[in-house]
mmCIF file of C-alpha atoms in Angstrom:
data_model
loop_
_atom_site.group_PDB
_atom_site.id
_atom_site.type_symbol
_atom_site.label_atom_id
_atom_site.label_comp_id
_atom_site.label_asym_id
_atom_site.label_seq_id
_atom_site.Cartn_x
_atom_site.Cartn_y
_atom_site.Cartn_z
ATOM 1 C CA LEU A 291 -7.453 -0.996 -4.769
ATOM 2 C CA LYS A 292 -10.088 -3.708 -5.067
ATOM 3 C CA SER A 293 -12.657 -1.628 -3.164
ATOM 4 C CA SER A 294 -12.037 1.327 -5.491
ATOM 5 C CA PHE A 295 -12.576 -0.965 -8.479
ATOM 6 C CA VAL A 296 -15.841 -2.328 -7.094
ATOM 7 C CA GLU A 297 -17.083 1.218 -6.484
ATOM 8 C CA PHE A 298 -16.970 1.879 -10.243
ATOM 9 C CA CYS A 299 -18.824 -1.323 -11.143
ATOM 10 C CA CYS A 300 -22.613 -1.482 -11.525
ATOM 11 C CA SER A 301 -22.851 -4.041 -8.728
ATOM 12 C CA PRO A 302 -20.418 -5.586 -6.216
ATOM 13 C CA THR A 303 -20.530 -8.891 -8.133
ATOM 14 C CA ASP A 304 -19.444 -7.360 -11.460
ATOM 15 C CA THR A 305 -15.977 -8.267 -12.671
ATOM 16 C CA PHE A 306 -15.556 -5.270 -14.958
ATOM 17 C CA ILE A 307 -16.282 -1.562 -15.313
ATOM 18 C CA THR A 308 -18.278 -0.340 -18.299
ATOM 19 C CA LYS A 309 -18.908 3.096 -19.726
ATOM 20 C CA ILE A 310 -22.453 2.873 -18.356
ATOM 21 C CA SER A 311 -21.228 2.085 -14.837
ATOM 22 C CA LEU A 312 -18.776 4.993 -15.062
ATOM 23 C CA ILE A 313 -21.549 7.374 -16.101
ATOM 24 C CA GLN A 314 -23.631 6.197 -13.156
ATOM 25 C CA TRP A 315 -20.677 6.705 -10.810
ATOM 26 C CA CYS A 316 -20.035 10.203 -12.212
ATOM 27 C CA LYS A 317 -23.657 11.248 -11.748
ATOM 28 C CA LYS A 318 -23.684 9.891 -8.196
ATOM 29 C CA HIS A 319 -20.479 11.804 -7.328
ATOM 30 C CA SER A 320 -21.156 14.967 -9.372
ATOM 31 C CA VAL A 321 -18.189 14.368 -11.680
ATOM 32 C CA LYS A 322 -18.325 15.837 -15.167
ATOM 33 C CA LEU A 323 -19.152 13.210 -17.752
ATOM 34 C CA HIS A 324 -16.299 14.205 -20.085
ATOM 35 C CA HIS A 325 -13.997 12.285 -17.715
ATOM 36 C CA VAL A 326 -15.646 8.988 -18.691
ATOM 37 C CA ASP A 327 -14.008 8.710 -22.103
ATOM 38 C CA SER A 328 -10.531 9.615 -20.817
ATOM 39 C CA PHE A 329 -10.932 7.105 -17.964
ATOM 40 C CA MET A 330 -11.835 4.372 -20.448
ATOM 41 C CA LEU A 331 -8.866 5.268 -22.675
ATOM 42 C CA LYS A 332 -6.406 5.167 -19.772
ATOM 43 C CA HIS A 333 -7.613 1.866 -18.338
ATOM 44 C CA ASP A 334 -9.021 -0.305 -21.152
ATOM 45 C CA PHE A 335 -5.697 -1.699 -22.389
ATOM 46 C CA ASN A 336 -7.205 -4.432 -24.566
ATOM 47 C CA ASP A 337 -9.831 -2.080 -26.056
ATOM 48 C CA ASP A 338 -12.782 -4.386 -25.373
ATOM 49 C CA LYS A 339 -14.943 -1.527 -24.033
ATOM 50 C CA LYS A 340 -14.769 -2.759 -20.458
ATOM 51 C CA ILE A 341 -12.154 -2.507 -17.747
ATOM 52 C CA GLU A 342 -11.308 -5.709 -15.922
ATOM 53 C CA TYR A 343 -9.641 -5.598 -12.505
ATOM 54 C CA GLY A 344 -6.242 -6.469 -13.982
ATOM 55 C CA GLU A 345 -6.394 -3.465 -16.313
ATOM 56 C CA PHE A 346 -7.506 -1.185 -13.494
ATOM 57 C CA ALA A 347 -4.736 -2.409 -11.184
ATOM 58 C CA ARG A 348 -2.105 -2.230 -13.935
ATOM 59 C CA PHE A 349 -2.738 1.482 -14.432
ATOM 60 C CA TYR A 350 -2.437 2.345 -10.744
ATOM 61 C CA ILE A 351 0.534 0.070 -10.163
ATOM 62 C CA LYS A 352 2.294 1.738 -13.090
ATOM 63 C CA GLU A 353 1.789 5.128 -11.453
ATOM 64 C CA ASP A 354 3.134 3.844 -8.108
ATOM 65 C CA ILE A 355 6.200 2.375 -9.777
ATOM 66 C CA LEU A 356 6.934 5.469 -11.834
ATOM 67 C CA GLU A 357 6.649 7.707 -8.768
ATOM 68 C CA ALA A 358 9.044 5.488 -6.798
ATOM 69 C CA PHE A 359 11.451 5.213 -9.739
ATOM 70 C CA ARG A 360 11.622 8.984 -10.139
ATOM 71 C CA GLU A 361 12.828 9.288 -6.538
ATOM 72 C CA PHE A 362 16.022 7.498 -7.607
ATOM 73 C CA ASP A 363 16.344 8.559 -11.255
ATOM 74 C CA THR A 364 17.177 12.193 -10.559
ATOM 75 C CA ASP A 365 18.370 13.021 -14.088
ATOM 76 C CA GLY A 366 15.259 11.525 -15.726
ATOM 77 C CA ASP A 367 17.087 9.248 -18.191
ATOM 78 C CA LEU A 368 15.019 6.171 -17.177
ATOM 79 C CA ALA A 369 18.008 4.457 -15.573
ATOM 80 C CA ILE A 370 19.292 4.569 -12.010
ATOM 81 C CA THR A 371 23.050 4.952 -11.969
ATOM 82 C CA GLN A 372 25.242 3.761 -9.141
ATOM 83 C CA GLU A 373 25.752 7.374 -8.068
ATOM 84 C CA GLU A 374 21.992 8.082 -8.063
ATOM 85 C CA LEU A 375 21.422 4.917 -6.038
ATOM 86 C CA LYS A 376 24.160 5.855 -3.583
ATOM 87 C CA THR A 377 22.731 9.361 -3.141
ATOM 88 C CA ALA A 378 19.208 7.996 -2.576
ATOM 89 C CA LEU A 379 20.394 5.436 -0.044
ATOM 90 C CA ILE A 380 22.325 8.041 1.941
ATOM 91 C CA LYS A 381 19.343 10.387 1.779
ATOM 92 C CA GLY A 382 17.187 7.495 3.042
ATOM 93 C CA GLY A 383 19.371 7.060 6.107
ATOM 94 C CA HIS A 384 21.972 4.488 5.078
ATOM 95 C CA ASP A 385 25.402 4.849 6.618
ATOM 96 C CA SER A 386 27.737 6.608 4.178
ATOM 97 C CA SER A 387 30.631 4.369 5.277
ATOM 98 C CA THR A 388 28.805 1.204 4.147
ATOM 99 C CA VAL A 389 26.694 2.565 1.307
ATOM 100 C CA ASP A 390 29.046 1.323 -1.430
ATOM 101 C CA SER A 391 28.506 -2.279 -0.342
ATOM 102 C CA GLU A 392 24.740 -1.646 -0.199
ATOM 103 C CA VAL A 393 24.825 -0.313 -3.771
ATOM 104 C CA LYS A 394 26.606 -3.485 -4.892
ATOM 105 C CA LYS A 395 23.986 -5.671 -3.163
ATOM 106 C CA VAL A 396 21.143 -3.778 -4.835
ATOM 107 C CA LEU A 397 22.809 -4.038 -8.234
ATOM 108 C CA VAL A 398 23.340 -7.786 -7.854
ATOM 109 C CA LYS A 399 19.657 -8.160 -7.007
ATOM 110 C CA MET A 400 18.120 -5.794 -9.572
ATOM 111 C CA ASP A 401 20.561 -5.202 -12.450
ATOM 112 C CA LYS A 402 19.634 -8.275 -14.477
ATOM 113 C CA ASN A 403 21.557 -7.302 -17.632
ATOM 114 C CA GLU A 404 24.604 -6.363 -15.535
ATOM 115 C CA ASP A 405 25.232 -3.000 -17.216
ATOM 116 C CA GLY A 406 25.877 -1.253 -13.890
ATOM 117 C CA ARG A 407 22.546 0.612 -13.995
ATOM 118 C CA ILE A 408 18.987 -0.233 -13.031
ATOM 119 C CA SER A 409 16.606 0.302 -15.934
ATOM 120 C CA TYR A 410 12.971 1.222 -15.436
ATOM 121 C CA GLU A 411 11.985 -2.318 -16.451
ATOM 122 C CA GLU A 412 14.381 -3.898 -13.934
ATOM 123 C CA PHE A 413 13.107 -1.564 -11.218
ATOM 124 C CA ALA A 414 9.458 -2.223 -12.099
ATOM 125 C CA ASN A 415 9.889 -6.005 -12.053
ATOM 126 C CA ASP A 416 11.466 -5.883 -8.611
ATOM 127 C CA PHE A 417 8.905 -3.362 -7.325
ATOM 128 C CA VAL A 418 5.971 -5.556 -8.356
ATOM 129 C CA ARG A 419 7.543 -8.640 -6.742
ATOM 130 C CA GLN A 420 7.986 -6.730 -3.469
ATOM 131 C CA HIS A 421 4.722 -4.777 -3.276
ATOM 132 C CA TYR A 422 1.948 -6.596 -5.117
ATOM 133 C CA SER A 423 0.541 -10.071 -5.304
ATOM 134 C CA PHE A 424 -2.410 -10.913 -7.486
#
């Protein structure tokens, strides 16, 4: 991810991406310039007209998390039910005779408000702890 970020910067020592550096990147890679404004809108969370690494990473991490979450949340209600979790675990190769205890373990670990479901926020917090370190 860091190397992708640096590619958009004007120089390898820059700590942010600007509209100018994006235009330069687009010209170098024959990308239409109308993508520059949408890129800035998607990534510049604090609206300071530059994209710091944290903003860049946050966008891509969000996409990774949402994609992983959707694998479990089959009804799209932004919560993983015990049944959805059980189905996903079995589909992922867990033994159907022990899957109920696995579901309980996952819920103890991730279901912080103890409502019997894993919300998107609970899933995202756990996902970031497991997959990313900044």
